[in-house]
XYZ file of N, CA and C in Angstrom:
720
model
N 64.799 56.153 -69.358
C 64.065 55.865 -70.582
C 64.785 54.789 -71.373
N 64.064 53.721 -71.699
C 64.658 52.638 -72.479
C 63.942 52.435 -73.800
N 62.948 53.292 -74.111
C 62.206 53.157 -75.361
C 61.844 54.535 -75.901
N 61.892 54.662 -77.210
C 61.496 55.897 -77.871
C 60.587 55.538 -79.037
N 59.422 56.171 -79.086
C 58.485 55.968 -80.181
C 58.699 57.085 -81.185
N 58.865 56.732 -82.456
C 59.091 57.725 -83.498
C 57.826 57.854 -84.331
N 57.207 59.025 -84.257
C 56.033 59.303 -85.069
C 56.357 60.440 -86.019
N 55.397 60.776 -86.871
C 55.635 61.829 -87.841
C 54.452 62.759 -87.955
N 54.656 63.853 -88.680
C 53.567 64.778 -88.943
C 52.728 64.321 -90.126
N 53.222 63.278 -90.830
C 52.550 62.842 -92.039
C 53.197 61.541 -92.504
N 52.590 60.935 -93.513
C 53.218 59.798 -94.182
C 54.306 60.326 -95.119
N 55.450 59.652 -95.136
C 56.524 60.050 -96.049
C 57.370 61.203 -95.562
N 57.290 61.528 -94.265
C 58.069 62.653 -93.745
C 59.497 62.252 -93.380
N 59.786 60.952 -93.344
C 61.150 60.512 -93.067
C 61.330 59.732 -91.786
N 60.240 59.194 -91.212
C 60.355 58.428 -89.964
C 61.319 57.259 -90.097
N 61.223 56.538 -91.212
C 62.057 55.340 -91.369
C 63.534 55.713 -91.471
N 63.844 56.769 -92.198
C 65.241 57.214 -92.315
C 65.782 57.619 -90.948
N 64.990 58.375 -90.191
C 65.441 58.814 -88.869
C 65.583 57.627 -87.924
N 64.602 56.733 -87.913
C 64.667 55.565 -87.028
C 65.856 54.685 -87.370
N 66.057 54.409 -88.659
C 67.178 53.568 -89.081
C 68.515 54.231 -88.754
N 68.604 55.540 -88.942
C 69.845 56.256 -88.633
C 70.161 56.179 -87.145
N 69.132 56.348 -86.314
C 69.331 56.237 -84.868
C 69.744 54.822 -84.476
N 69.095 53.824 -85.076
C 69.434 52.430 -84.768
C 70.890 52.142 -85.114
N 71.294 52.607 -86.288
C 72.678 52.361 -86.709
C 73.666 53.127 -85.833
N 73.314 54.353 -85.464
C 74.200 55.143 -84.612
C 74.362 54.512 -83.235
N 73.260 54.010 -82.681
C 73.335 53.375 -81.361
C 74.100 52.060 -81.428
N 73.842 51.276 -82.470
C 74.562 50.004 -82.621
C 76.060 50.245 -82.776
N 76.427 51.318 -83.473
C 77.843 51.642 -83.657
C 78.516 52.005 -82.336
N 77.729 52.456 -81.381
C 78.257 52.779 -80.051
C 78.322 51.544 -79.155
N 77.886 50.415 -79.680
C 77.882 49.194 -78.888
C 76.647 49.035 -78.031
N 75.625 49.839 -78.295
C 74.382 49.768 -77.522
C 73.518 48.614 -78.028
N 72.939 47.881 -77.106
C 71.983 46.827 -77.461
C 70.664 47.500 -77.820
N 70.453 47.759 -79.107
C 69.275 48.493 -79.558
C 68.339 47.578 -80.332
N 67.053 47.661 -80.023
C 66.042 46.920 -80.759
C 65.205 47.874 -81.586
N 64.643 47.395 -82.677
C 63.768 48.219 -83.524
C 62.502 47.434 -83.847
N 61.372 48.123 -83.776
C 60.090 47.478 -84.043
C 59.176 48.439 -84.794
N 58.255 47.882 -85.523
C 57.206 48.646 -86.208
C 55.922 47.831 -86.034
N 55.181 48.097 -84.967
C 54.060 47.214 -84.614
C 52.968 47.122 -85.669
N 52.761 48.199 -86.422
C 51.717 48.213 -87.458
C 52.332 48.634 -88.786
N 52.080 47.861 -89.831
C 52.574 48.203 -91.165
C 51.487 47.897 -92.183
N 51.346 48.778 -93.161
C 50.374 48.530 -94.227
C 51.053 48.753 -95.576
N 50.355 48.379 -96.632
C 50.936 48.505 -97.957
C 51.974 47.443 -98.257
N 51.881 46.308 -97.572
C 52.834 45.217 -97.785
C 52.275 44.263 -98.844
N 52.614 44.520 -100.073
C 52.158 43.697 -101.190
C 52.682 42.278 -101.010
N 51.810 41.275 -101.002
C 52.273 39.889 -100.819
C 53.250 39.445 -101.900
N 53.265 40.146 -103.031
C 54.213 39.806 -104.100
C 55.596 40.364 -103.824
N 55.684 41.303 -102.870
C 56.968 41.929 -102.559
C 57.683 41.128 -101.473
N 58.941 40.813 -101.680
C 59.683 40.058 -100.660
C 59.730 40.814 -99.336
N 59.500 40.095 -98.243
C 59.533 40.721 -96.927
C 60.888 41.336 -96.623
N 61.922 40.821 -97.254
C 63.264 41.296 -96.953
C 63.484 42.755 -97.318
N 62.630 43.326 -98.191
C 62.818 44.726 -98.541
C 61.774 45.627 -97.874
N 61.051 45.093 -96.900
C 60.069 45.888 -96.171
C 60.779 46.864 -95.228
N 60.031 47.870 -94.772
C 60.607 48.861 -93.854
C 61.150 48.219 -92.590
N 60.420 47.233 -92.039
C 60.878 46.650 -90.782
C 62.179 45.888 -90.976
N 62.329 45.206 -92.097
C 63.606 44.524 -92.348
C 64.727 45.539 -92.563
N 64.390 46.662 -93.162
C 65.365 47.747 -93.346
C 65.850 48.240 -91.976
N 64.906 48.454 -91.069
C 65.265 48.894 -89.727
C 66.108 47.846 -89.005
N 65.723 46.594 -89.170
C 66.478 45.513 -88.530
C 67.916 45.464 -89.035
N 68.081 45.612 -90.338
C 69.436 45.591 -90.895
C 70.259 46.771 -90.385
N 69.625 47.916 -90.245
C 70.339 49.093 -89.735
C 70.843 48.848 -88.314
N 70.079 48.086 -87.540
C 70.468 47.782 -86.155
C 71.343 46.540 -86.057
N 71.545 45.840 -87.172
C 72.330 44.612 -87.157
C 71.574 43.436 -86.578
N 70.254 43.404 -86.791
C 69.409 42.367 -86.229
C 68.711 41.572 -87.328
N 68.197 40.407 -86.945
C 67.373 39.601 -87.848
C 66.390 38.807 -86.991
N 65.408 39.516 -86.459
C 64.463 38.919 -85.523
C 63.171 38.526 -86.245
N 62.402 37.606 -85.672
C 61.153 37.164 -86.312
C 60.191 38.319 -86.534
N 59.576 38.359 -87.714
C 58.642 39.434 -88.027
C 57.488 39.492 -87.035
N 57.026 38.341 -86.567
C 55.911 38.308 -85.624
C 56.262 39.042 -84.334
N 57.545 39.091 -84.020
C 58.003 39.731 -82.789
C 58.113 41.239 -82.953
N 58.569 41.691 -84.116
C 58.859 43.112 -84.298
C 57.811 43.848 -85.136
N 56.974 43.116 -85.854
C 55.921 43.734 -86.670
C 54.712 42.806 -86.708
N 53.975 42.733 -85.589
C 52.882 41.747 -85.495
C 51.698 42.007 -86.428
N 51.453 43.270 -86.804
C 50.334 43.576 -87.694
C 50.868 44.028 -89.044
N 50.661 43.177 -90.053
C 51.154 43.482 -91.411
C 49.962 43.397 -92.364
N 49.624 44.521 -92.975
C 48.444 44.622 -93.828
C 48.846 44.878 -95.278
N 48.047 44.369 -96.185
C 48.367 44.462 -97.614
C 48.029 45.827 -98.205
N 46.875 46.368 -97.866
C 46.417 47.611 -98.488
C 47.164 48.821 -97.925
N 47.542 49.773 -98.769
C 48.268 50.968 -98.312
C 47.325 52.013 -97.726
N 46.678 51.640 -96.617
C 45.682 52.485 -95.969
C 45.927 52.499 -94.463
N 45.242 53.406 -93.782
C 45.263 53.358 -92.320
C 44.731 52.006 -91.864
N 45.291 51.429 -90.801
C 44.817 50.122 -90.336
C 43.317 50.058 -90.100
N 42.716 51.158 -89.654
C 41.269 51.156 -89.408
C 40.476 50.893 -90.682
N 41.059 51.226 -91.835
C 40.412 50.937 -93.111
C 40.910 49.627 -93.718
N 42.223 49.412 -93.644
C 42.811 48.233 -94.299
C 42.342 46.930 -93.665
N 42.321 46.865 -92.333
C 41.980 45.610 -91.654
C 40.585 45.098 -92.016
N 39.523 45.917 -91.931
C 38.194 45.407 -92.292
C 38.099 44.989 -93.749
N 38.745 45.744 -94.630
C 38.697 45.403 -96.050
C 39.404 44.078 -96.330
N 40.343 43.707 -95.464
C 41.061 42.444 -95.617
C 40.457 41.345 -94.744
N 39.336 41.651 -94.099
C 38.676 40.652 -93.263
C 39.408 40.351 -91.977
N 40.141 41.345 -91.455
C 40.917 41.131 -90.235
C 40.396 42.028 -89.122
N 40.564 41.567 -87.901
C 40.217 42.355 -86.730
C 41.475 42.517 -85.888
N 41.851 43.764 -85.635
C 43.093 44.018 -84.916
C 42.916 43.822 -83.414
N 43.846 43.089 -82.824
C 43.863 42.891 -81.379
C 44.928 43.823 -80.810
N 44.509 45.031 -80.451
C 45.454 46.053 -80.008
C 46.190 45.630 -78.746
N 45.480 45.018 -77.816
C 46.120 44.606 -76.565
C 47.191 43.555 -76.823
N 46.947 42.655 -77.784
C 47.970 41.660 -78.139
C 49.219 42.350 -78.663
N 49.034 43.377 -79.495
C 50.182 44.108 -80.043
C 50.925 44.833 -78.926
N 50.177 45.441 -78.005
C 50.807 46.144 -76.884
C 51.630 45.179 -76.027
N 51.079 43.995 -75.779
C 51.827 43.005 -74.993
C 53.098 42.588 -75.729
N 52.988 42.415 -77.039
C 54.158 42.027 -77.839
C 55.239 43.099 -77.762
N 54.838 44.371 -77.822
C 55.818 45.457 -77.749
C 56.455 45.542 -76.366
N 55.660 45.319 -75.315
C 56.240 45.362 -73.966
C 57.249 44.233 -73.782
N 56.922 43.051 -74.303
C 57.879 41.942 -74.219
C 59.161 42.288 -74.977
N 58.977 42.862 -76.168
C 60.144 43.184 -76.992
C 61.000 44.258 -76.331
N 60.369 45.248 -75.720
C 61.116 46.313 -75.043
C 61.990 45.766 -73.922
N 61.576 44.661 -73.322
C 62.355 44.081 -72.227
C 63.574 43.310 -72.722
N 63.668 43.133 -74.036
C 64.756 42.328 -74.605
C 65.983 43.153 -74.965
N 65.862 44.478 -74.990
C 66.958 45.331 -75.430
C 67.185 46.491 -74.468
N 68.392 46.983 -74.462
C 68.728 48.131 -73.615
C 67.926 49.353 -74.015
N 67.878 49.633 -75.326
C 67.085 50.727 -75.875
C 66.253 50.176 -77.027
N 64.992 50.528 -77.073
C 64.121 50.086 -78.161
C 63.572 51.297 -78.904
N 63.658 51.247 -80.224
C 63.076 52.268 -81.081
C 61.836 51.669 -81.740
N 60.697 52.323 -81.583
C 59.455 51.839 -82.182
C 58.973 52.869 -83.199
N 58.905 52.473 -84.452
C 58.423 53.383 -85.486
C 56.912 53.218 -85.658
N 56.212 54.348 -85.667
C 54.778 54.315 -85.866
C 54.400 54.172 -87.327
N 53.114 54.221 -87.587
C 52.597 54.137 -88.947
C 51.950 55.483 -89.269
N 52.426 56.157 -90.307
C 51.891 57.460 -90.658
C 52.104 58.473 -89.547
N 51.090 59.312 -89.299
C 51.185 60.326 -88.265
C 50.583 59.890 -86.949
N 50.615 60.798 -85.977
C 50.187 60.466 -84.618
C 48.697 60.198 -84.502
N 47.901 60.769 -85.409
C 46.447 60.598 -85.313
C 45.908 59.568 -86.292
N 46.780 58.751 -86.868
C 46.316 57.689 -87.757
C 45.459 56.708 -86.959
N 44.254 56.384 -87.445
C 43.388 55.461 -86.704
C 43.800 53.999 -86.888
N 44.018 53.327 -85.790
C 44.284 51.889 -85.823
C 42.952 51.141 -85.867
N 41.966 51.656 -85.144
C 40.567 51.225 -85.269
C 39.752 52.518 -85.318
N 38.455 52.411 -85.433
C 37.642 53.619 -85.514
C 37.588 54.389 -84.194
N 38.040 53.774 -83.118
C 38.002 54.453 -81.817
C 39.362 54.488 -81.120
N 40.419 54.180 -81.865
C 41.740 54.056 -81.227
C 42.811 54.498 -82.222
N 43.567 55.537 -81.836
C 44.566 56.134 -82.715
C 45.984 55.700 -82.330
N 46.936 56.002 -83.194
C 48.345 55.747 -82.875
C 48.703 56.414 -81.552
N 48.232 57.638 -81.352
C 48.529 58.358 -80.107
C 47.981 57.630 -78.878
N 46.847 56.951 -79.018
C 46.318 56.151 -77.906
C 47.244 54.985 -77.596
N 47.783 54.381 -78.648
C 48.711 53.258 -78.476
C 49.968 53.715 -77.734
N 50.489 54.886 -78.129
C 51.679 55.425 -77.469
C 51.385 55.721 -76.001
N 50.228 56.321 -75.757
C 49.850 56.627 -74.375
C 49.782 55.359 -73.537
N 49.195 54.299 -74.079
C 49.069 53.049 -73.336
C 50.422 52.380 -73.103
N 51.355 52.558 -74.053
C 52.703 52.022 -73.848
C 53.481 52.844 -72.834
N 53.066 54.105 -72.639
C 53.713 55.020 -71.686
C 55.179 55.247 -72.036
N 55.422 55.555 -73.312
C 56.784 55.848 -73.766
C 56.813 57.237 -74.391
N 57.967 57.912 -74.370
C 58.073 59.245 -74.976
C 58.146 59.160 -76.497
N 57.867 60.298 -77.130
C 57.774 60.349 -78.594
C 58.749 61.355 -79.180
N 59.412 60.932 -80.246
C 60.173 61.838 -81.102
C 59.306 62.121 -82.318
N 59.056 63.398 -82.602
C 58.248 63.777 -83.760
C 59.167 64.112 -84.926
N 58.970 63.443 -86.041
C 59.713 63.749 -87.259
C 58.822 64.605 -88.150
N 59.326 65.792 -88.485
C 58.600 66.718 -89.350
C 59.418 66.970 -90.610
N 58.748 67.358 -91.675
C 59.480 67.866 -92.835
C 60.077 69.221 -92.476
N 61.217 69.526 -93.069
C 61.833 70.831 -92.807
C 61.238 71.922 -93.681
N 60.488 71.558 -94.715
C 60.037 72.500 -95.733
C 58.893 73.394 -95.255
N 58.531 74.361 -96.099
C 57.434 75.276 -95.825
C 56.172 74.496 -95.464
N 55.489 74.933 -94.408
C 54.304 74.237 -93.909
C 54.569 73.450 -92.646
N 55.838 73.314 -92.295
C 56.180 72.467 -91.146
C 55.694 73.056 -89.833
N 55.573 74.377 -89.731
C 55.117 74.976 -88.475
C 53.707 74.486 -88.145
N 52.821 74.591 -89.106
C 51.446 74.156 -88.898
C 51.370 72.672 -88.564
N 52.020 71.840 -89.363
C 51.954 70.393 -89.159
C 52.558 69.988 -87.808
N 53.665 70.639 -87.464
C 54.346 70.303 -86.209
C 53.507 70.696 -85.002
N 52.970 71.927 -85.025
C 52.174 72.389 -83.883
C 50.916 71.553 -83.696
N 50.277 71.172 -84.787
C 49.086 70.332 -84.674
C 49.424 68.972 -84.075
N 50.564 68.411 -84.482
C 50.969 67.107 -83.954
C 51.300 67.195 -82.473
N 52.046 68.240 -82.092
C 52.381 68.432 -80.679
C 51.118 68.594 -79.842
N 50.199 69.439 -80.318
C 48.958 69.671 -79.572
C 48.149 68.380 -79.423
N 48.100 67.599 -80.488
C 47.343 66.348 -80.422
C 47.950 65.389 -79.400
N 49.265 65.229 -79.432
C 49.921 64.313 -78.499
C 49.760 64.788 -77.054
N 49.852 66.083 -76.850
C 49.672 66.612 -75.499
C 48.251 66.390 -75.005
N 47.285 66.429 -75.912
C 45.900 66.180 -75.511
C 45.716 64.758 -75.003
N 46.648 63.862 -75.402
C 46.614 62.470 -74.945
C 47.552 62.237 -73.763
N 48.166 63.329 -73.266
C 49.127 63.242 -72.153
C 50.341 62.384 -72.495
N 50.770 62.475 -73.747
C 51.978 61.771 -74.186
C 53.191 62.676 -73.977
N 54.267 62.114 -73.463
C 55.502 62.867 -73.264
C 56.229 63.029 -74.597
N 56.556 64.260 -74.937
C 57.258 64.533 -76.201
C 58.745 64.711 -75.927
N 59.525 63.835 -76.485
C 60.980 63.820 -76.308
C 61.625 64.970 -77.075
N 61.155 65.262 -78.273
C 61.728 66.331 -79.063
C 61.286 66.279 -80.506
N 61.859 67.178 -81.308
C 61.544 67.293 -82.725
C 62.789 67.079 -83.569
N 62.617 66.418 -84.698
C 63.679 66.294 -85.700
C 63.060 66.655 -87.039
N 63.684 67.582 -87.750
C 63.141 68.059 -89.019
C 63.931 67.440 -90.172
N 63.248 66.614 -90.933
C 63.897 65.859 -91.998
C 63.793 66.595 -93.332
N 64.920 66.698 -94.036
C 64.926 67.338 -95.354
C 64.446 66.348 -96.406
N 63.559 66.805 -97.285
C 63.028 65.930 -98.333
C 63.559 66.318 -99.711
N 64.514 67.238 -99.734
C 65.171 67.600 -100.998
C 66.577 68.078 -100.684
N 67.429 68.114 -101.718
C 68.812 68.507 -101.527
C 69.025 69.996 -101.729
N 70.302 70.376 -101.864
C 70.644 71.781 -102.048
C 70.754 72.525 -100.734
N 71.019 73.826 -100.854
C 71.146 74.660 -99.662
C 69.784 74.838 -98.995
N 69.812 75.074 -97.687
C 68.571 75.358 -96.971
C 67.929 76.616 -97.535
N 66.622 76.554 -97.782
C 65.943 77.771 -98.191
C 65.492 78.532 -96.943
N 64.958 79.734 -97.145
C 64.611 80.592 -96.011
C 63.579 79.938 -95.097
N 62.584 79.247 -95.691
C 61.555 78.595 -94.877
C 62.170 77.524 -93.981
N 63.174 76.806 -94.484
C 63.829 75.770 -93.679
C 64.684 76.371 -92.569
N 65.244 77.537 -92.825
C 66.099 78.177 -91.826
C 65.299 78.713 -90.641
N 64.117 79.279 -90.941
C 63.378 79.953 -89.871
C 62.169 79.167 -89.362
N 61.632 78.244 -90.195
C 60.425 77.519 -89.811
C 60.604 76.561 -88.650
N 61.517 75.591 -88.761
C 61.693 74.631 -87.662
C 61.998 75.254 -86.307
N 62.934 76.230 -86.217
C 63.174 76.829 -84.893
C 61.945 77.516 -84.312
N 61.168 78.191 -85.168
C 59.964 78.865 -84.682
C 58.935 77.847 -84.208
N 58.759 76.773 -84.951
C 57.811 75.725 -84.547
C 58.173 75.172 -83.174
N 59.465 74.917 -82.968
C 59.916 74.363 -81.689
C 59.709 75.358 -80.552
N 59.978 76.642 -80.805
C 59.808 77.658 -79.760
C 58.347 77.807 -79.369
N 57.473 77.870 -80.366
C 56.044 78.018 -80.063
C 55.526 76.798 -79.302
N 55.985 75.623 -79.721
C 55.528 74.382 -79.081
C 56.152 74.170 -77.715
N 57.305 74.811 -77.476
C 58.005 74.580 -76.222
C 58.590 73.189 -76.139
N 59.087 72.700 -77.299
C 59.636 71.348 -77.391
C 61.084 71.436 -77.869
N 61.904 70.547 -77.385
C 63.311 70.553 -77.783
C 63.467 70.292 -79.276
N 64.282 71.110 -79.913
C 64.558 70.975 -81.341
C 65.929 70.338 -81.525
N 65.950 69.099 -82.014
C 67.230 68.431 -82.246
C 67.870 68.847 -83.568
N 67.132 69.585 -84.397
C 67.718 70.104 -85.623
C 67.233 69.399 -86.873
N 67.985 69.638 -87.948
C 67.608 69.149 -89.271
C 68.424 67.919 -89.649
N 67.718 66.898 -90.137
C 68.370 65.691 -90.654
C 68.645 65.922 -92.139
N 69.903 65.823 -92.555
C 70.230 66.143 -93.947
C 69.590 65.188 -94.955
N 69.319 65.727 -96.139
C 68.773 64.924 -97.229
C 69.851 63.964 -97.737
N 69.436 62.741 -98.029
C 70.344 61.751 -98.604
C 70.045 61.638 -100.092
N 71.031 61.886 -100.906
C 70.843 61.869 -102.352
C 70.257 60.538 -102.805
N 69.250 60.604 -103.660
C 68.624 59.395 -104.186
C 67.471 58.897 -103.356
N 67.199 59.582 -102.209
C 66.104 59.159 -101.346
C 64.756 59.425 -102.012
N 63.857 58.448 -101.905
C 62.492 58.582 -102.414
C 61.561 58.212 -101.278
N 60.402 58.882 -101.159
C 59.490 58.590 -100.043
C 59.157 57.111 -99.885
N 59.100 56.369 -100.996
C 58.742 54.956 -100.916
C 59.950 54.029 -100.862
N 61.149 54.596 -100.998
C 62.352 53.780 -101.020
C 63.443 54.457 -100.201
N 63.707 53.996 -98.983
C 64.760 54.621 -98.177
C 66.138 54.397 -98.803
N 67.099 55.228 -98.460
C 68.434 55.122 -99.068
C 69.168 53.873 -98.603
N 70.217 53.488 -99.324
C 71.041 52.376 -98.834
C 71.493 52.639 -97.400
N 71.542 51.603 -96.619
C 71.878 51.769 -95.205
C 73.228 52.445 -95.008
N 74.171 52.153 -95.903
C 75.493 52.771 -95.766
C 75.466 54.274 -96.037
N 74.371 54.774 -96.627
C 74.267 56.209 -96.912
C 73.459 56.975 -95.878
N 72.962 56.314 -94.867
C 72.165 56.988 -93.852
C 72.983 58.080 -93.151
N 72.330 59.188 -92.779
C 73.046 60.306 -92.135
C 73.337 60.048 -90.657
N 74.018 58.948 -90.400
C 74.267 58.496 -89.021
C 75.089 59.507 -88.235
N 76.015 60.172 -88.908
C 76.932 61.074 -88.196
C 76.524 62.541 -88.325
N 75.285 62.789 -88.719
C 74.802 64.164 -88.732
C 74.645 64.646 -87.293
N 74.722 65.951 -87.109
C 74.635 66.510 -85.754
C 73.335 66.109 -85.064
N 72.238 66.114 -85.823
C 70.932 65.812 -85.231
C 70.855 64.378 -84.728
N 71.247 63.431 -85.573
C 71.195 62.014 -85.169
C 72.151 61.748 -84.018
N 73.333 62.313 -84.065
C 74.303 62.095 -82.995
C 73.802 62.674 -81.670
N 73.146 63.826 -81.728
C 72.642 64.441 -80.497
C 71.517 63.613 -79.890
N 70.618 63.112 -80.731
C 69.529 62.271 -80.213
C 70.094 60.981 -79.620
N 71.049 60.367 -80.322
C 71.657 59.127 -79.827
C 72.344 59.357 -78.490
N 73.037 60.480 -78.367
C 73.719 60.796 -77.108
C 72.713 60.979 -75.977
N 71.621 61.647 -76.286
C 70.578 61.856 -75.266
C 69.961 60.530 -74.839
N 69.725 59.639 -75.794
C 69.167 58.331 -75.460
C 70.121 57.537 -74.578
N 71.403 57.575 -74.937
C 72.392 56.824 -74.145
C 72.503 57.380 -72.726
N 72.539 58.693 -72.606
C 72.694 59.291 -71.274
C 71.465 59.061 -70.404
N 70.294 58.959 -71.029
C 69.060 58.785 -70.258
C 68.896 57.375 -69.715
N 69.684 56.434 -70.217
C 69.568 55.048 -69.739
C 70.551 54.762 -68.614
N 71.389 55.734 -68.268
C 72.376 55.510 -67.200
C 71.900 56.108 -65.898
């Protein structure tokens, strides 16, 4: 395996934090790691591209690659691409994006691809993120919130991906608040993983100051947490 697609159970569940942490952890090991986000929305033209999620991921990996290469579809409206593109007068060429991602995957030892929203987000009215993953034929890491409700969201996401015959690499449960783990966080994620029959990589710790719309400073990413280190180790071992 030389590529991992990171999807989530929802928008704002922590995909970018997990992807950036993995990129930084792999780069710290000397791994040639690439990061891409083929579809992005909510990119206000007044906002500098340098603070976009894809640039954040690139900085975490120590890269500065052309946006057209790592994020070919960039939409202004903060909506699913199936809604944003028509409202902006654009027509998405999914096959062009798939070709761009395949080319990019060939440029790095390991490539991390972050999705947009959850696995069932529509890219067009007849084509979902999960369809894109299936066509790329790459495994998926599901990022879920660790909080109450994660069992339902996680199981639905797993079931949906399996219905598309997508290989599920594992689960990572991201904390969206600080403090000690509450009872739901202690028992929910393990139960979700057991019912789903999917590997549970554990909980990604909350980073103080993190906001759903603003990821933490790169130097504060939980790169050395047990969960991120275990996923990075698995990725490295699978490429040998």
